[in-house]
Coordinates of N, CA and C and ligand atoms in Angstrom, one line a residue:
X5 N -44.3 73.0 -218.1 CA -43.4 72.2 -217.3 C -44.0 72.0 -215.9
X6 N -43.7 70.9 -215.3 CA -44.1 70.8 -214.0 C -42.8 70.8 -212.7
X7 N -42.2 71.9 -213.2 CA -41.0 72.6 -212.0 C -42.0 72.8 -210.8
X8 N -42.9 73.8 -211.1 CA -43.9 73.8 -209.6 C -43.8 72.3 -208.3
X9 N -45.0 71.5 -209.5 CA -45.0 70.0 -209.0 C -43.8 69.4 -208.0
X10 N -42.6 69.5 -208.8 CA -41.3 68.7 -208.5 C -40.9 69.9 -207.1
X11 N -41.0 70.8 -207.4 CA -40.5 72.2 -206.1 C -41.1 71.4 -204.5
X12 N -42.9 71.4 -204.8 CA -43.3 70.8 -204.1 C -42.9 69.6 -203.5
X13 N -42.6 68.5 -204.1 CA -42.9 67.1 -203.8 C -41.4 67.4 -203.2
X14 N -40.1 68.0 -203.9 CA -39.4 67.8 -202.6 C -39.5 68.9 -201.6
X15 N -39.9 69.7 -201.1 CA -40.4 70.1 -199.8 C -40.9 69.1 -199.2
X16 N -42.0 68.6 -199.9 CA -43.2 68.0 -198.8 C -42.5 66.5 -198.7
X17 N -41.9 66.1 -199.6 CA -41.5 64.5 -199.7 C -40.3 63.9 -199.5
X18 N -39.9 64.9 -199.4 CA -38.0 64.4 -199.1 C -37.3 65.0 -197.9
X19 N -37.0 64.1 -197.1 CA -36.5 64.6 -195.8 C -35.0 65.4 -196.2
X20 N -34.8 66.3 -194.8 CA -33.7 66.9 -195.6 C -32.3 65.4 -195.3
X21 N -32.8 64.6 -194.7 CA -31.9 63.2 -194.2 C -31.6 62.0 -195.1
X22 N -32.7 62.9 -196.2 CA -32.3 61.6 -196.9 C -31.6 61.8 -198.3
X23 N -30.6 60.6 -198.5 CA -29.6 60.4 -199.4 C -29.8 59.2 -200.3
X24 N -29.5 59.6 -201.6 CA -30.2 58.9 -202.5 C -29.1 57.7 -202.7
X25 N -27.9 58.1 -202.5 CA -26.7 57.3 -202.6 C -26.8 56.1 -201.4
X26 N -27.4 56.3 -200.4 CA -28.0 55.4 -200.0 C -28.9 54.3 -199.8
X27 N -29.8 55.0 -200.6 CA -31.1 54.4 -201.0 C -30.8 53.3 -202.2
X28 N -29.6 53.7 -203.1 CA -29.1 52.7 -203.8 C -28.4 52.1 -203.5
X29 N -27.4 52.1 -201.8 CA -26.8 50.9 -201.4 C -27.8 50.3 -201.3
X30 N -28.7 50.3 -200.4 CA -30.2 49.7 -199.5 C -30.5 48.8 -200.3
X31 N -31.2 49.4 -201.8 CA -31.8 48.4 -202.5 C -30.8 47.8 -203.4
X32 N -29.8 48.1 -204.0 CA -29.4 46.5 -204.9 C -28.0 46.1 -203.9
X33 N -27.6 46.7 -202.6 CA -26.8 46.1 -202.0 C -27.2 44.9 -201.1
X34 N -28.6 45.3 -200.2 CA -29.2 44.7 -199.1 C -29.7 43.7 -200.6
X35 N -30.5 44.4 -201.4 CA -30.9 43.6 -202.4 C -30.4 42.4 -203.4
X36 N -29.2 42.7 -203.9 CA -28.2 42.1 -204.3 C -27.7 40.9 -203.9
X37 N -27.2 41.3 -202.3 CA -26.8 40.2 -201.6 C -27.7 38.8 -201.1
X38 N -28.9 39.4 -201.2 CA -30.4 38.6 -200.7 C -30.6 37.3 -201.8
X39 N -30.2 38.1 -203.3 CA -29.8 37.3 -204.5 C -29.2 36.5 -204.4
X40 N -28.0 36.9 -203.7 CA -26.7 35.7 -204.2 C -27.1 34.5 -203.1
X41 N -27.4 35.1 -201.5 CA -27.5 34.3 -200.5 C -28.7 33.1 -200.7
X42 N -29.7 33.6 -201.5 CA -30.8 32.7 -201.8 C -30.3 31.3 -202.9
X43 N -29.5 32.3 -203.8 CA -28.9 31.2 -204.7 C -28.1 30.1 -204.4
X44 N -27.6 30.5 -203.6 CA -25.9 29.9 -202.7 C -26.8 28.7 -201.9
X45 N -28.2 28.7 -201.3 CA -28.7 28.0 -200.8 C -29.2 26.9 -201.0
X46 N -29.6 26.9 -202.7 CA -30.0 25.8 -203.9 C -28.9 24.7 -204.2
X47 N -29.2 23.3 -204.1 CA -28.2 22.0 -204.2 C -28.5 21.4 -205.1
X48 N -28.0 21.2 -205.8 CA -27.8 19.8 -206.7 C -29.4 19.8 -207.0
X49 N -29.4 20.9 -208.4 CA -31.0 21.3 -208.8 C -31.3 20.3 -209.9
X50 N -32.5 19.6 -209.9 CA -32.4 18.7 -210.9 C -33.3 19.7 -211.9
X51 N -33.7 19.1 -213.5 CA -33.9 19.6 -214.4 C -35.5 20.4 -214.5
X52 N -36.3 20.1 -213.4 CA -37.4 20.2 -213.2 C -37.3 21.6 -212.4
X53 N -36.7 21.4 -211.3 CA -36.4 22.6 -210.6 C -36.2 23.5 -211.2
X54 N -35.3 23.6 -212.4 CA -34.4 24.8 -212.8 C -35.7 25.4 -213.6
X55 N -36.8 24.9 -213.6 CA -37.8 25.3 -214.3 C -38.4 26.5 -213.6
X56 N -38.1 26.3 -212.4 CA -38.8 28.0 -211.3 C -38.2 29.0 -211.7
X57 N -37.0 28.7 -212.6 CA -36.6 30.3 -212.9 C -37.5 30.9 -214.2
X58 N -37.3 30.2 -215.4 CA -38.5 30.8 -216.3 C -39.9 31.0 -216.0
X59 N -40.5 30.4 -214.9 CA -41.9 30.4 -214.8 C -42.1 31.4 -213.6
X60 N -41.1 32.0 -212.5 CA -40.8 32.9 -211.9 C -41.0 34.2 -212.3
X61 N -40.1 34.4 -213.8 CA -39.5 35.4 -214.9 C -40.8 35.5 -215.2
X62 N -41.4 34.6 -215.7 CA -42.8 35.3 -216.4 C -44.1 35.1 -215.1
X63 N -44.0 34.9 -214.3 CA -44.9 35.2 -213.1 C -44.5 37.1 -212.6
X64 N -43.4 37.1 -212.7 CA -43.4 38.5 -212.2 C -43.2 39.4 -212.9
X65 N -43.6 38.7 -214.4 CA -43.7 40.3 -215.8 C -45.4 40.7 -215.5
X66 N -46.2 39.2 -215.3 CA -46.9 39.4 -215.1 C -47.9 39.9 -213.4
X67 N -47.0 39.7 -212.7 CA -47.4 40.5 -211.4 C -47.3 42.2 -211.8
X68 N -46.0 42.6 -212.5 CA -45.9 43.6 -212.7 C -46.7 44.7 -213.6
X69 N -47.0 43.9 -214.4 CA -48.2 44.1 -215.3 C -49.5 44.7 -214.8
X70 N -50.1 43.5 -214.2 CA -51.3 44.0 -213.4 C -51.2 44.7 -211.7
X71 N -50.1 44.7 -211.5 CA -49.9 45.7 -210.2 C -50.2 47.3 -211.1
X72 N -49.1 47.3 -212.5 CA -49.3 48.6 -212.7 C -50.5 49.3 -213.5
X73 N -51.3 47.9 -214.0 CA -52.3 48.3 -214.9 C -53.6 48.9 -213.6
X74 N -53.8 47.9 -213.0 CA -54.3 48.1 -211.1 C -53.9 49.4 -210.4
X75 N -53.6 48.7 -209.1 CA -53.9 49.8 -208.2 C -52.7 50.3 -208.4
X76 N -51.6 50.7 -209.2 CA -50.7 51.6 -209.6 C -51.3 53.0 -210.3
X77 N -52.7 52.9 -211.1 CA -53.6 53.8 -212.0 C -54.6 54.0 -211.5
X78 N -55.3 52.9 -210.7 CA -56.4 53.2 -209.9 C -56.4 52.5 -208.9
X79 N -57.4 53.7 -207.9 CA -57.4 53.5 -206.6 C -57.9 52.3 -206.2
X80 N -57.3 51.7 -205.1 CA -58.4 50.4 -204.8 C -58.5 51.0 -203.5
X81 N -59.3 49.7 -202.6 CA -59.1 49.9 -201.2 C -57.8 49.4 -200.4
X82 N -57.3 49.7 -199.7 CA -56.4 49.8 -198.8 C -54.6 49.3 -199.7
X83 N -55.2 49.8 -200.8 CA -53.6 50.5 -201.6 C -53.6 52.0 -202.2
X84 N -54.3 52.4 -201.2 CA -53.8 53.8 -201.6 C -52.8 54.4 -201.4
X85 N -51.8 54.0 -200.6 CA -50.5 54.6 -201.1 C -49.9 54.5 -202.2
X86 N -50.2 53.0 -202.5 CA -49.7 52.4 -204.3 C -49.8 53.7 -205.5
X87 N -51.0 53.8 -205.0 CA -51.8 54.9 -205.9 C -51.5 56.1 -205.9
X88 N -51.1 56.6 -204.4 CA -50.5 58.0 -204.4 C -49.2 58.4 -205.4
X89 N -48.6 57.1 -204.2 CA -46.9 57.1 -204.8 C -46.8 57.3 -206.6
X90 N -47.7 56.5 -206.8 CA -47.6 56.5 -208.1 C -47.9 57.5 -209.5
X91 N -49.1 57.4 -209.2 CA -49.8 58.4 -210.3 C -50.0 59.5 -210.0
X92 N -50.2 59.9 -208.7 CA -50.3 61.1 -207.9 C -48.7 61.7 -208.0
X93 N -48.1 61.2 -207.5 CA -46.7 61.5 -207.6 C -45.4 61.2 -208.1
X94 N -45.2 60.2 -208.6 CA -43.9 60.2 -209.9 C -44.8 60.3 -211.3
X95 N -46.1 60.5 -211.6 CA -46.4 60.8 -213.1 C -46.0 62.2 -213.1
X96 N -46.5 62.7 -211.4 CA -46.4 63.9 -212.1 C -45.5 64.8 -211.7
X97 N -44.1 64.0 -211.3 CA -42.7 64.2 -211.4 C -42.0 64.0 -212.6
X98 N -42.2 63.1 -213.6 CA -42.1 63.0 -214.6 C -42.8 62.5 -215.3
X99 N -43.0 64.1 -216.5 CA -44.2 64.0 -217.7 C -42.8 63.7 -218.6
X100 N -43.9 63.3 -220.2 CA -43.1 62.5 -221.0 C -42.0 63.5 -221.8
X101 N -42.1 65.3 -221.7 CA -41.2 66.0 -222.2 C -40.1 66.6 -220.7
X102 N -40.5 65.7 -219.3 CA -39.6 66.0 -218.3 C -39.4 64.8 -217.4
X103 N -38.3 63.7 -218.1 CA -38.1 62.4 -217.6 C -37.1 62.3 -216.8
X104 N -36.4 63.2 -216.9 CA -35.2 63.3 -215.6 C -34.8 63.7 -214.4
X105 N -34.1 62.9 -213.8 CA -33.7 63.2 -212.7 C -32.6 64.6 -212.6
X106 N -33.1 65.4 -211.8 CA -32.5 66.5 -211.7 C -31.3 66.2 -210.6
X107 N -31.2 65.3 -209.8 CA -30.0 64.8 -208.9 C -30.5 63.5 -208.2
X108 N -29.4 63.6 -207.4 CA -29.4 61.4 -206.8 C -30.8 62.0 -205.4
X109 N -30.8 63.1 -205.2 CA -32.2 63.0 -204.0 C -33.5 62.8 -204.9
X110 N -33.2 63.1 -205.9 CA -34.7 63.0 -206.6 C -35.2 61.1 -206.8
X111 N -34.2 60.9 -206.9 CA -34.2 59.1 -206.7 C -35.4 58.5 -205.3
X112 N -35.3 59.2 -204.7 CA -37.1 59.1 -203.9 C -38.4 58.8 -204.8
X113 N -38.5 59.4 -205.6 CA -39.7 59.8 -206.4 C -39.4 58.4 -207.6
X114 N -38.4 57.9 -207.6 CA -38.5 56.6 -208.2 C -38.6 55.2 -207.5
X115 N -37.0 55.4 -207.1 CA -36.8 54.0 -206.3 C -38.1 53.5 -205.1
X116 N -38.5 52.2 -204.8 CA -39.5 51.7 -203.8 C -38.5 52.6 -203.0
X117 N -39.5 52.8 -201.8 CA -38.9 53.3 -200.5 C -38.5 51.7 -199.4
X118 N -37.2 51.7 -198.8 CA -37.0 50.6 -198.2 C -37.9 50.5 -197.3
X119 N -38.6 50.8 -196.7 CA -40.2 50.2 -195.8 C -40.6 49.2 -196.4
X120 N -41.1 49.4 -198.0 CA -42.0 49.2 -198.7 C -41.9 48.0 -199.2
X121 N -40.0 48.4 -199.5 CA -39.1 46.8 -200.0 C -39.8 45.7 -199.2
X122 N -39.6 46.0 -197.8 CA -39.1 45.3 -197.1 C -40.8 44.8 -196.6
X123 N -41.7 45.5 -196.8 CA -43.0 45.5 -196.7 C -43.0 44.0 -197.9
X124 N -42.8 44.3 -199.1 CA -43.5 43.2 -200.1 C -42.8 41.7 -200.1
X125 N -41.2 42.2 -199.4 CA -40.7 40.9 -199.3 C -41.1 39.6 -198.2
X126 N -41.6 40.5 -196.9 CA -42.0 40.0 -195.9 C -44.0 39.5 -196.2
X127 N -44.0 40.2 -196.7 CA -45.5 40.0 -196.8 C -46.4 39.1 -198.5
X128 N -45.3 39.8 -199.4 CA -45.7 38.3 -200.3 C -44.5 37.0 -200.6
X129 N -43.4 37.7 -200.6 CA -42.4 36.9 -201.4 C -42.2 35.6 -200.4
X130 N -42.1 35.9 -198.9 CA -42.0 35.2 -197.9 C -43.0 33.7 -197.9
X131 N -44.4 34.0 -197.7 CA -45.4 33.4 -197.3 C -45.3 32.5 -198.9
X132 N -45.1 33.1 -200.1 CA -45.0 32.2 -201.6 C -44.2 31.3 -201.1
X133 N -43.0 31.8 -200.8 CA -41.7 30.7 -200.7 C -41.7 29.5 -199.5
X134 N -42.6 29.8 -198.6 CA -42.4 28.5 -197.7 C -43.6 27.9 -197.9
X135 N -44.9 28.4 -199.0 CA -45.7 27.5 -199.6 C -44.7 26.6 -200.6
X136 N -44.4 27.2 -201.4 CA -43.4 26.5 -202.5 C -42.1 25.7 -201.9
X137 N -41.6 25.4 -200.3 CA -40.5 24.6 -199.7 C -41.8 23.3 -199.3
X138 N -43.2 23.5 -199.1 CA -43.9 22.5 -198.2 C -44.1 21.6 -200.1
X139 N -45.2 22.5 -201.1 CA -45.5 21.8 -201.5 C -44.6 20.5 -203.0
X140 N -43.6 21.7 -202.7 CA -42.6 20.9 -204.0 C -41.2 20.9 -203.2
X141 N -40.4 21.4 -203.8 CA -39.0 21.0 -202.5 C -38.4 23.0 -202.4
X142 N -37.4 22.1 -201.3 CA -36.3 23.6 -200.9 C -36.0 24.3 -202.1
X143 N -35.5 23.8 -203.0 CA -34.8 24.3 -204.1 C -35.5 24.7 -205.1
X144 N -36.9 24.8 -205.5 CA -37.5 25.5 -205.8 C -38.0 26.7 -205.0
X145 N -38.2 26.5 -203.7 CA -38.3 27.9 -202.8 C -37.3 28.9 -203.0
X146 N -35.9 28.1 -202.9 CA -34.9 29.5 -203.2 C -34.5 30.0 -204.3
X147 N -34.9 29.1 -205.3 CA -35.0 29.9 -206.7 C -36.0 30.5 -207.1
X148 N -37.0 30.5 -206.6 CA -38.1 31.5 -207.0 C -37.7 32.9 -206.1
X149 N -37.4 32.6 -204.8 CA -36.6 33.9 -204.2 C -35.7 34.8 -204.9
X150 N -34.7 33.6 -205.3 CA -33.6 34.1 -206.0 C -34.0 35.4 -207.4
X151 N -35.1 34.4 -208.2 CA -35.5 35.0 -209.2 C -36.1 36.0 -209.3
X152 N -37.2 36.1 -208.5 CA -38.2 36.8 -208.2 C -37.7 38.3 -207.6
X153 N -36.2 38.2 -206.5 CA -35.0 39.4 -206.1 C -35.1 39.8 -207.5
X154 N -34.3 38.7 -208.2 CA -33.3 39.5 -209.1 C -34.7 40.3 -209.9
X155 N -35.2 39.8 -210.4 CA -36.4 40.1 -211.3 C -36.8 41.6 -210.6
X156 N -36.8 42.0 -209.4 CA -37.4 43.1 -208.6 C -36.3 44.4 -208.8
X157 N -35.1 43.7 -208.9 CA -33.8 45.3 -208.9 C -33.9 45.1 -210.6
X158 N -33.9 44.4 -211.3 CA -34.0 44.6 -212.3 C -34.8 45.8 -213.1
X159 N -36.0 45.7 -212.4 CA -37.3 46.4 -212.7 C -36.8 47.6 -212.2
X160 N -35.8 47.9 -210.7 CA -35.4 49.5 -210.0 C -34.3 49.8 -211.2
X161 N -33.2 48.9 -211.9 CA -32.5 49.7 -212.5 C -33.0 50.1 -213.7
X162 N -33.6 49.2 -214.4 CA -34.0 50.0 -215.4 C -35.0 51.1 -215.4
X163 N -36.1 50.9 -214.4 CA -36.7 52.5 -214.0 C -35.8 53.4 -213.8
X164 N -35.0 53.6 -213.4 CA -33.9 54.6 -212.9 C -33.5 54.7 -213.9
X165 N -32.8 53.7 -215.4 CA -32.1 53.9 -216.2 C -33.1 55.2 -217.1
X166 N -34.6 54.6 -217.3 CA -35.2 55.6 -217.9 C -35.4 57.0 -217.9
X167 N -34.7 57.1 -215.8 CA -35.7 58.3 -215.7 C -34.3 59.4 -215.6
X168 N -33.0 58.9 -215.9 CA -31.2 59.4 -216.1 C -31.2 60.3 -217.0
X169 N -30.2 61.1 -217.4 CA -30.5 62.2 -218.4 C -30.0 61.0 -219.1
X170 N -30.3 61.3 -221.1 CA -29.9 60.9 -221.7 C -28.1 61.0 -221.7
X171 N -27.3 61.6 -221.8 CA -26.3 61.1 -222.1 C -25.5 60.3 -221.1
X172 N -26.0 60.3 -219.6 CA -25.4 59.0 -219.0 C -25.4 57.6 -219.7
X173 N -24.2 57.7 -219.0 CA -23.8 56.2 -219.8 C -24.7 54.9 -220.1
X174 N -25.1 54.5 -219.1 CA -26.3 53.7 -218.6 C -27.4 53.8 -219.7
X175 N -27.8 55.1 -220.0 CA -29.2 55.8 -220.7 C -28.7 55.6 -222.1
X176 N -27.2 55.2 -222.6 CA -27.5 55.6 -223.9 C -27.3 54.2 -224.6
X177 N -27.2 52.6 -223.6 CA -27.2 51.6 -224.1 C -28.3 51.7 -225.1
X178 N -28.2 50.6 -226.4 CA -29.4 50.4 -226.8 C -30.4 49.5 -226.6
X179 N -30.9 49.0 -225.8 CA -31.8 47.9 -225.4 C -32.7 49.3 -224.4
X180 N -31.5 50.6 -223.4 CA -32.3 50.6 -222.4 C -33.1 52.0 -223.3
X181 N -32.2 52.2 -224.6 CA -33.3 53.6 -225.0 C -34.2 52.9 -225.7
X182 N -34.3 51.7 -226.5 CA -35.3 51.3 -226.2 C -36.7 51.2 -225.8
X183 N -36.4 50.7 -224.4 CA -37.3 50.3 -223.5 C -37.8 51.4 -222.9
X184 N -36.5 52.6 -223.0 CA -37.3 54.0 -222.7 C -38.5 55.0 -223.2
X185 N -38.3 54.2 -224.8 CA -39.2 54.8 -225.6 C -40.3 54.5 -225.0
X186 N -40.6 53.5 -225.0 CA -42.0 52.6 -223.9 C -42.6 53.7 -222.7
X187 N -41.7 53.8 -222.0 CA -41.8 54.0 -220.5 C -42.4 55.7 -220.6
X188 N -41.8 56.5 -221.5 CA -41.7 58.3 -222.4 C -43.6 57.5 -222.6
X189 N -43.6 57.2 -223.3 CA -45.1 57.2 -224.3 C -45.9 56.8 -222.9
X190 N -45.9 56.0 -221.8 CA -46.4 55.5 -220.7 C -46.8 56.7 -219.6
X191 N -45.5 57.7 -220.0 CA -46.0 58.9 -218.6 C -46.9 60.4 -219.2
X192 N -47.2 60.0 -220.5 CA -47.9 60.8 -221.2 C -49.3 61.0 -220.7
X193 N -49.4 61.6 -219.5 CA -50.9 61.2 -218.9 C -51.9 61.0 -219.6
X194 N -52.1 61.1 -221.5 CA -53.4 60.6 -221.7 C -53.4 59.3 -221.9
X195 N -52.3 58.4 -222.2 CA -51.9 57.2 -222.0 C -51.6 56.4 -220.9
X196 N -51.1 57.0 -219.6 CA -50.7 56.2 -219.1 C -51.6 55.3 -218.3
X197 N -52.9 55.6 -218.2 CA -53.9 54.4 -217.3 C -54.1 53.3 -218.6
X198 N -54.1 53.2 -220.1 CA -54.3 52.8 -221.2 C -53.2 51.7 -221.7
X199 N -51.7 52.4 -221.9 CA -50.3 51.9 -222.5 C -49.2 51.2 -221.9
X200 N -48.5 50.4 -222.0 CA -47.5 50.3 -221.6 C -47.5 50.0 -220.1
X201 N -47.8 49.1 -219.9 CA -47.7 48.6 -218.3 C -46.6 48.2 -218.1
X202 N -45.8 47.1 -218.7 CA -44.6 46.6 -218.3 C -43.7 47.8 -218.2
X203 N -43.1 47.4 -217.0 CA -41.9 49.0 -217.0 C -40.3 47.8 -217.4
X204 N -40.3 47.0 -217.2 CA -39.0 45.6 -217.8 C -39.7 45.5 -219.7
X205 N -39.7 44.5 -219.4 CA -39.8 43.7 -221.0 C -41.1 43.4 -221.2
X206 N -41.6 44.5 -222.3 CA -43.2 44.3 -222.5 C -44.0 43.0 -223.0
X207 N -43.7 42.0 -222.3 CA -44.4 40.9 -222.8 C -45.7 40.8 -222.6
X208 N -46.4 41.0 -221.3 CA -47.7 41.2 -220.9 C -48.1 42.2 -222.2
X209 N -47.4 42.8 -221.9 CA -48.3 44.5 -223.0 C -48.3 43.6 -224.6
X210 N -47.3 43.2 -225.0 CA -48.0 42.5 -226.1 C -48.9 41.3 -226.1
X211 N -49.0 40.4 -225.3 CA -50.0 39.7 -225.1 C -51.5 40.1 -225.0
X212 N -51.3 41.3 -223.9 CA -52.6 41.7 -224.0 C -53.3 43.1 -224.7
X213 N -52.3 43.6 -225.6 CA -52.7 44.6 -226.7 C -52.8 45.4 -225.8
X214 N -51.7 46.3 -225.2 CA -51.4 47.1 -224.5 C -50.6 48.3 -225.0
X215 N -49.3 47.5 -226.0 CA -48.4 47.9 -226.0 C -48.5 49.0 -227.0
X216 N -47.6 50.3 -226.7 CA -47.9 51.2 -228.1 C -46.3 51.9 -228.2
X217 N -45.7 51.2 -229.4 CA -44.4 52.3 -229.8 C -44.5 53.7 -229.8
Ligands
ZN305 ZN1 -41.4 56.3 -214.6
ZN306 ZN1 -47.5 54.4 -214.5

């Protein structure tokens, strides 16, 4: 078991300040709302437009894809935190016979940290979206926002869904034990630089012969 590991990481990784119950207002409240406000902003979308949401949906199975096949598994240069956070430290927070969360502080070792959020929003989602208002119209910029949000808490709740004890409520839908099967076979450290990238809906992974039941 890796009780040691987890002893560590909260010593070293979790302030005694921080609350996890917060950390889930932060991200799907601040997050949430980012959603609706982006959506609320789109007018009179014609049929062309409404096209940035599917092509959005599958732009960010596939960002997510190659973020986690990438420097999520291996180091690059100047993402090595990616790398820490990740493989260094929630693989080996949870291995595939110890997937749970032992309480809402342990929710660190999952959820993005809001820096980070706030890091990728400002730094990619931003600079896409006001390419996408110059080159085609407004209302494609706030639906790719829109989508691209939702698309992102999607990806936090269902990680979280995976990582809940089974008999929460949440964990015992059937779509999300499912997808948990996936995510269990994924943290199996001899798989996981190999299997299972998508942590949402493995479409990348069956496209690109990834995927393993
Ligand atoms: Zn995980
Ligand atoms: Zn991984």
């Amino acid at each position: 078991m890796n009780t040691d590991f987890r002893e560590q990481y909260r010593r070293e990784h979790i302030p005694a300040r921080y609350r996890g119950g917060m950390h889930l207002m932060f991200t799907f409240g601040i997050g949430g709302a980012l959603v609706v406000g982006a959506a609320l902003q789109a007018d009179g979308i014609t049929p062309l437009e409404w096209l940035t949401v599917p092509l959005t949906f599958l732009y960010a199975n596939l960002s997510e894809y190659w973020g986690h096949r990438g420097p999520m598994h291996h180091l690059k240069r100047g993402l090595r935190l990616v790398y820490e956070r990740h493989t260094r430290q929630h693989h080996r927070f949870f291995t595939q016979d110890n997937m749970e969360l032992d309480s809402l502080r342990d929710l660190r070792a999952v959820l993005f940290p809001p820096l980070l959020m706030t890091f990728f929003i400002t730094a990619f989602m931003l600079p896409a979206a006001l390419l996408l208002a110059w080159i085609a119209t407004p209302n494609v910029a706030w639906l790719f926002v829109a989508t691209s949000l939702a698309y992102f808490l999607n990806y936090e709740f269902l990680h979280m869904a995976y990582h809940l004890p089974p008999a929460h409520p949440i964990a015992r839908s059937g779509l999300i034990r499912r997808l948990e099967r996936l995510h269990r076979a994924h943290h199996d450290p001899r798989l996981m630089a190999h299997r299972n990238f998508n942590i949402t809906y493995p479409i990348c992974d069956l496209l690109f012969g990834t995927l393993q039941n």
